[in-house]
């Protein structure tokens, strides 16, 4: 459903400007739709800027990216869009840069890993809106029954814990490599092993020696050892793994903040720690961000003023608190660090954010590469398949796609 929100307040004149904004709905029902947030934000902004009205159309995540693409194709691009990807529009020179939009104080407030992930050829076009990180969740009751004194810090400890859990948990370690979010589960493991999807020069390095070693360890030590449960990783999707954890059937799995709420509602006692690494050394965790961008519609000053207001600390934390997400700014992070109650549980995720790595969202080829990973990586864990060959195949296609674009 599309909801149009009009900011009110101030005196109208022939010189009034109306900003058209498209945003995604983070709610899962009409009761907690993002519509209310944008309505209040638009009205409060216009009250402070009487010459700028704001019309916001809120769409579900299933349709918002397609809606914006259609608008752009028809020559009716919104002034501001809050969606999932920006690289295509940046590559086609349809977006203002962050420098052209934001006040210096706003631009400097973004957390560095998130701002960097919004860059194409070192120029920022994508402005992070909200973020999330991933941690290892473990079931405290199952750990106690299995005689595991502490959560694992190394891969050897993780393997040992999974073996002990085999007698207590239906699934010692849930490994969701089904196509729902295989690219995320894979990236978490690659980062823990000292690799990742790209190298320091932002070139694809999917078949690096570190990545090959990591996935072979996962297959040999967890999958082939029968520690990943009755459902094959290639057939297990993220939400199904979350549901199983919340039902007390899983000893360990990688999760994001939404799992806290789901598991708590089912009465599961759990802990959260960084994903173990080969020798317990610190490696970046995976971060995820959604994006805001402004199209070149001749209104950079007005769009910039709206974005400056959007990222004021109280507006950031009001949204992230509502939806269990992490702020993308230093000021918003400081506000969350002092939070109590429901927000307190997010602090563990927040602590991992400054050292996080995000998808290579600045690459126009990334959506196709991500889809390739979803289709193939889980199958590499099946009997008779090879992570080495799968990574080589994905990497070759990724490099070819990168050169074409």
XYZ file of C-alpha atoms in Angstrom:
405
model
C 0.000 0.000 0.000
C 1.233 3.477 -0.838
C 0.690 6.229 1.706
C 1.332 9.835 0.754
C 2.348 12.066 3.613
C 2.275 15.847 3.392
C 4.345 17.926 5.770
C 2.357 20.858 7.103
C 3.159 24.156 8.784
C 4.422 27.524 7.614
C 3.009 29.873 4.996
C 2.660 28.779 1.395
C 3.879 30.969 -1.448
C 4.566 30.826 -5.156
C 8.162 29.929 -4.278
C 7.328 26.884 -2.168
C 9.186 23.693 -3.063
C 7.727 20.218 -2.629
C 10.182 17.382 -2.141
C 9.031 13.965 -3.281
C 10.422 11.222 -1.050
C 10.066 7.447 -1.404
C 10.775 5.255 1.625
C 10.675 1.586 2.578
C 8.358 0.213 5.227
C 10.203 -1.537 8.062
C 7.064 -2.589 9.888
C 5.486 -6.028 9.630
C 1.899 -4.816 10.111
C -0.174 -1.642 9.903
C 0.313 -1.195 13.629
C 4.056 -0.590 13.342
C 4.338 0.710 9.788
C 7.074 3.261 9.073
C 4.337 5.558 7.792
C 3.870 7.185 11.203
C 7.566 8.001 11.504
C 7.751 9.674 8.092
C 4.520 11.584 8.645
C 5.799 13.102 11.876
C 9.245 13.767 10.407
C 7.810 15.522 7.344
C 5.525 17.727 9.435
C 8.275 18.670 11.889
C 10.709 19.461 9.070
C 8.250 21.714 7.243
C 7.467 23.531 10.487
C 11.161 24.461 10.658
C 11.465 25.103 6.905
C 8.151 26.721 5.875
C 9.159 27.013 2.218
C 9.767 23.270 1.794
C 6.914 20.785 1.814
C 7.519 17.029 1.851
C 5.413 14.329 0.193
C 6.516 10.834 1.241
C 5.315 7.621 -0.390
C 5.916 4.534 1.753
C 6.107 1.124 0.068
C 6.829 -2.369 1.310
C 10.343 -3.746 0.873
C 8.987 -6.170 -1.694
C 8.124 -3.334 -4.064
C 10.007 -0.165 -3.105
C 13.116 -0.749 -5.246
C 11.018 -1.602 -8.280
C 8.820 1.467 -7.721
C 11.826 3.783 -7.693
C 13.308 2.093 -10.777
C 10.014 2.605 -12.594
C 9.843 6.251 -11.577
C 13.390 6.856 -12.806
C 12.675 5.066 -16.089
C 9.626 7.301 -16.640
C 11.600 10.478 -15.956
C 9.843 11.005 -12.625
C 12.620 10.211 -10.145
C 11.882 11.193 -6.548
C 14.010 13.867 -4.952
C 15.020 11.481 -2.154
C 14.790 7.688 -2.044
C 15.373 5.409 0.944
C 15.877 1.992 -0.631
C 18.261 -0.967 -0.786
C 20.852 -0.029 -3.440
C 22.329 3.029 -5.072
C 25.155 1.889 -7.374
C 23.124 1.671 -10.606
C 21.889 5.228 -10.226
C 25.326 6.550 -9.300
C 26.889 4.830 -12.313
C 24.295 6.464 -14.560
C 25.121 9.913 -13.083
C 21.626 10.359 -11.664
C 22.592 11.121 -8.033
C 24.011 14.064 -6.161
C 27.141 13.350 -4.162
C 27.050 13.558 -0.373
C 29.291 16.632 -0.596
C 26.680 18.374 -2.739
C 23.909 17.681 -0.230
C 24.989 17.505 3.377
C 26.278 19.993 5.894
C 29.873 19.315 6.907
C 28.760 18.415 10.435
C 26.261 15.850 9.114
C 28.736 14.286 6.728
C 31.399 14.014 9.435
C 28.948 12.290 11.810
C 28.630 9.059 9.788
C 30.539 6.020 10.996
C 33.493 5.485 8.667
C 32.795 1.892 7.486
C 29.257 2.860 6.515
C 30.235 6.066 4.730
C 32.960 4.200 2.838
C 30.476 1.562 1.705
C 28.432 4.337 0.084
C 31.258 5.305 -2.269
C 31.751 4.650 -5.959
C 35.356 5.252 -7.047
C 35.983 6.971 -3.710
C 33.068 9.433 -4.120
C 30.085 9.009 -1.797
C 26.647 8.787 -3.382
C 24.942 6.320 -1.071
C 24.108 7.753 2.356
C 23.620 5.050 5.015
C 20.186 5.170 6.632
C 20.192 2.350 9.205
C 22.571 -0.517 9.837
C 22.984 -3.892 11.471
C 25.783 -6.276 12.360
C 25.885 -10.026 12.902
C 26.952 -12.008 15.963
C 27.116 -15.639 17.068
C 24.050 -16.559 19.156
C 24.255 -19.528 21.511
C 21.635 -21.254 23.648
C 22.738 -20.987 27.294
C 20.594 -23.860 28.524
C 21.923 -26.225 25.877
C 25.481 -25.133 26.607
C 24.962 -25.902 30.290
C 23.477 -29.323 29.559
C 26.387 -30.120 27.246
C 28.925 -29.031 29.843
C 30.292 -26.129 27.803
C 31.709 -23.546 30.200
C 32.099 -20.578 27.832
C 31.197 -19.573 24.279
C 33.862 -20.382 21.676
C 36.511 -17.898 20.583
C 38.404 -20.087 18.105
C 37.302 -22.441 15.358
C 38.668 -25.387 17.315
C 36.539 -24.379 20.311
C 33.504 -23.927 18.059
C 33.997 -27.424 16.613
C 34.442 -28.911 20.089
C 31.313 -27.168 21.370
C 29.286 -28.372 18.389
C 30.384 -31.958 19.050
C 29.287 -31.696 22.692
C 25.955 -30.204 21.621
C 25.235 -33.110 19.290
C 23.670 -35.034 22.135
C 21.600 -32.111 23.406
C 20.527 -30.094 20.351
C 18.661 -31.143 17.245
C 21.056 -28.866 15.351
C 24.426 -28.152 17.034
C 25.292 -25.387 14.540
C 22.706 -24.045 12.096
C 24.288 -23.094 8.760
C 21.657 -21.397 6.563
C 23.099 -21.398 3.040
C 19.726 -21.549 1.308
C 19.164 -18.779 -1.202
C 17.279 -16.495 1.211
C 20.487 -15.021 2.608
C 23.379 -17.294 1.648
C 25.494 -14.292 0.663
C 25.333 -13.002 4.243
C 26.162 -16.283 5.998
C 29.035 -16.810 3.576
C 30.454 -13.336 4.079
C 30.472 -13.761 7.855
C 32.601 -16.881 7.561
C 34.922 -15.375 4.959
C 35.587 -12.329 7.137
C 36.219 -14.507 10.192
C 38.793 -16.421 8.145
C 40.651 -13.260 7.170
C 39.141 -12.948 3.692
C 36.040 -11.400 2.157
C 34.401 -10.671 -1.162
C 36.844 -7.914 -2.141
C 40.459 -6.984 -1.443
C 41.877 -3.679 -0.183
C 41.730 -2.278 -3.727
C 37.996 -3.074 -3.941
C 38.573 -5.786 -6.551
C 36.701 -9.073 -6.245
C 38.757 -11.681 -4.381
C 36.097 -14.336 -3.915
C 38.450 -17.222 -4.733
C 41.304 -16.054 -2.493
C 43.369 -18.622 -0.603
C 41.831 -17.448 2.682
C 38.291 -17.926 1.387
C 39.018 -21.376 -0.008
C 40.567 -22.446 3.292
C 37.600 -21.105 5.259
C 34.859 -22.852 3.304
C 36.776 -26.113 3.190
C 37.081 -25.982 6.995
C 33.347 -25.349 7.362
C 32.505 -28.247 5.074
C 34.984 -30.739 6.541
C 34.682 -29.893 10.246
C 31.013 -28.970 10.537
C 28.950 -30.199 7.600
C 30.608 -33.543 6.892
C 30.934 -34.161 10.640
C 27.145 -34.060 10.939
C 27.106 -30.974 13.155
C 24.832 -28.765 11.033
C 21.580 -30.564 11.673
C 19.091 -32.684 9.752
C 18.462 -30.031 7.062
C 21.244 -29.623 4.492
C 22.834 -26.125 4.542
C 21.905 -25.677 0.874
C 18.229 -26.132 1.799
C 18.168 -24.196 5.073
C 17.014 -20.577 4.916
C 17.753 -17.880 7.474
C 14.244 -17.537 8.898
C 13.853 -21.278 9.287
C 17.131 -21.327 11.233
C 15.917 -18.435 13.413
C 12.648 -20.267 14.068
C 14.505 -23.416 15.090
C 16.765 -21.452 17.454
C 13.742 -19.743 18.991
C 12.191 -23.174 19.548
C 15.253 -24.291 21.509
C 16.443 -26.738 18.839
C 19.726 -25.036 17.829
C 22.896 -24.691 19.866
C 24.623 -21.973 17.841
C 24.039 -19.856 14.747
C 24.897 -16.470 13.290
C 22.144 -13.892 13.759
C 21.144 -10.241 13.569
C 19.229 -8.089 16.093
C 15.784 -9.327 15.042
C 16.626 -12.738 16.499
C 16.908 -11.215 19.978
C 13.242 -10.267 19.984
C 12.118 -13.553 18.453
C 14.102 -15.746 20.859
C 13.165 -13.664 23.902
C 9.476 -13.984 23.044
C 9.863 -17.782 23.117
C 11.727 -17.711 26.442
C 15.086 -18.861 25.084
C 18.073 -17.859 27.190
C 20.863 -16.876 24.835
C 24.208 -15.139 24.664
C 25.855 -13.215 21.813
C 29.551 -13.049 20.929
C 31.611 -12.329 17.793
C 31.895 -15.243 15.372
C 35.015 -17.222 16.330
C 38.141 -16.930 14.186
C 40.822 -19.548 13.448
C 43.046 -18.602 16.391
C 40.825 -16.205 18.315
C 42.268 -13.099 16.669
C 39.972 -10.148 16.039
C 38.556 -9.909 12.522
C 35.883 -7.578 11.110
C 32.296 -8.669 11.460
C 29.734 -8.258 8.704
C 27.749 -5.048 8.616
C 24.624 -4.328 6.597
C 23.192 -0.945 5.625
C 20.168 0.416 3.807
C 20.600 3.593 1.825
C 19.302 7.083 1.192
C 20.105 8.962 -2.009
C 19.065 12.184 -3.719
C 18.360 12.343 -7.434
C 19.504 15.204 -9.633
C 16.189 17.023 -9.843
C 17.547 20.530 -9.419
C 16.798 20.756 -5.685
C 20.066 19.828 -3.914
C 19.719 22.600 -1.313
C 16.219 21.553 -0.250
C 17.007 17.821 -0.395
C 20.174 18.427 1.601
C 18.295 20.349 4.282
C 15.834 17.476 4.617
C 18.642 14.924 4.896
C 20.450 17.030 7.511
C 17.253 16.985 9.552
C 16.710 13.259 8.981
C 20.097 12.507 10.534
C 19.733 14.598 13.672
C 20.384 12.296 16.627
C 16.833 12.275 17.998
C 15.376 11.352 14.606
C 17.932 8.595 14.063
C 17.428 6.955 17.454
C 13.626 7.184 17.292
C 13.648 5.101 14.125
C 16.320 2.594 15.169
C 14.687 2.052 18.565
C 11.354 1.296 16.936
C 12.727 -1.336 14.572
C 15.650 -2.851 16.475
C 18.306 -1.446 14.144
C 21.595 0.361 14.638
C 22.283 4.055 14.069
C 24.684 5.034 11.303
C 26.019 8.166 13.002
C 28.370 8.801 15.887
C 25.805 10.973 17.652
C 23.136 8.301 17.263
C 25.526 5.639 18.547
C 26.320 7.682 21.641
C 22.625 8.055 22.341
C 22.134 4.293 22.049
C 25.133 3.574 24.282
C 23.284 5.253 27.134
C 20.043 3.392 26.459
C 18.303 1.034 28.856
C 15.468 -1.433 28.412
C 14.876 -2.872 24.967
C 17.689 -0.889 23.349
C 20.262 -2.186 25.837
C 20.521 -5.522 24.023
C 21.554 -3.758 20.834
C 24.751 -2.463 22.445
C 26.596 -5.701 21.708
C 25.811 -5.291 18.018
C 26.666 -1.601 18.187
C 30.125 -2.377 19.600
C 30.887 -4.484 16.522
C 29.811 -1.808 14.028
C 32.961 0.385 13.874
C 35.043 -2.651 12.827
C 32.516 -4.040 10.365
C 32.765 -4.703 6.637
C 29.808 -4.278 4.318
C 28.810 -5.771 1.001
C 30.555 -4.133 -1.983
C 27.409 -2.106 -2.617
C 29.297 0.489 -4.650
C 29.800 -2.045 -7.436
C 27.103 -2.007 -10.067
C 27.822 -5.703 -10.597
C 27.158 -6.636 -6.955
C 23.416 -7.530 -7.243
C 24.202 -10.111 -9.955
C 27.196 -11.472 -8.020
C 25.110 -11.708 -4.852
C 22.458 -13.688 -6.705
C 25.152 -16.022 -8.083
C 26.373 -16.686 -4.542
C 22.828 -17.383 -3.364
C 22.320 -19.916 -6.136
C 25.625 -21.789 -5.848
C 27.431 -21.483 -2.527
C 25.116 -23.718 -0.508
C 25.419 -26.524 -3.047
C 29.198 -26.485 -2.578
C 28.545 -27.999 0.854
C 26.654 -30.959 -0.629
C 28.301 -34.359 -0.885
C 30.576 -34.633 -3.908
C 30.759 -30.872 -4.464
C 33.802 -28.632 -4.040
C 33.989 -25.173 -2.392
C 37.211 -24.575 -4.353
C 35.589 -24.976 -7.765
C 32.456 -23.098 -6.712
C 34.442 -20.100 -5.496
C 36.488 -20.090 -8.720
C 33.322 -20.149 -10.808
C 31.664 -17.333 -8.862
C 34.863 -15.262 -8.868
C 35.345 -15.606 -12.618
C 31.804 -14.461 -13.325
C 32.166 -11.592 -10.837
C 35.334 -10.264 -12.459
C 33.783 -10.495 -15.918
C 30.682 -8.650 -14.759
C 32.798 -5.980 -13.089
C 34.736 -5.322 -16.280
C 31.594 -5.098 -18.409
C 30.069 -2.509 -16.100
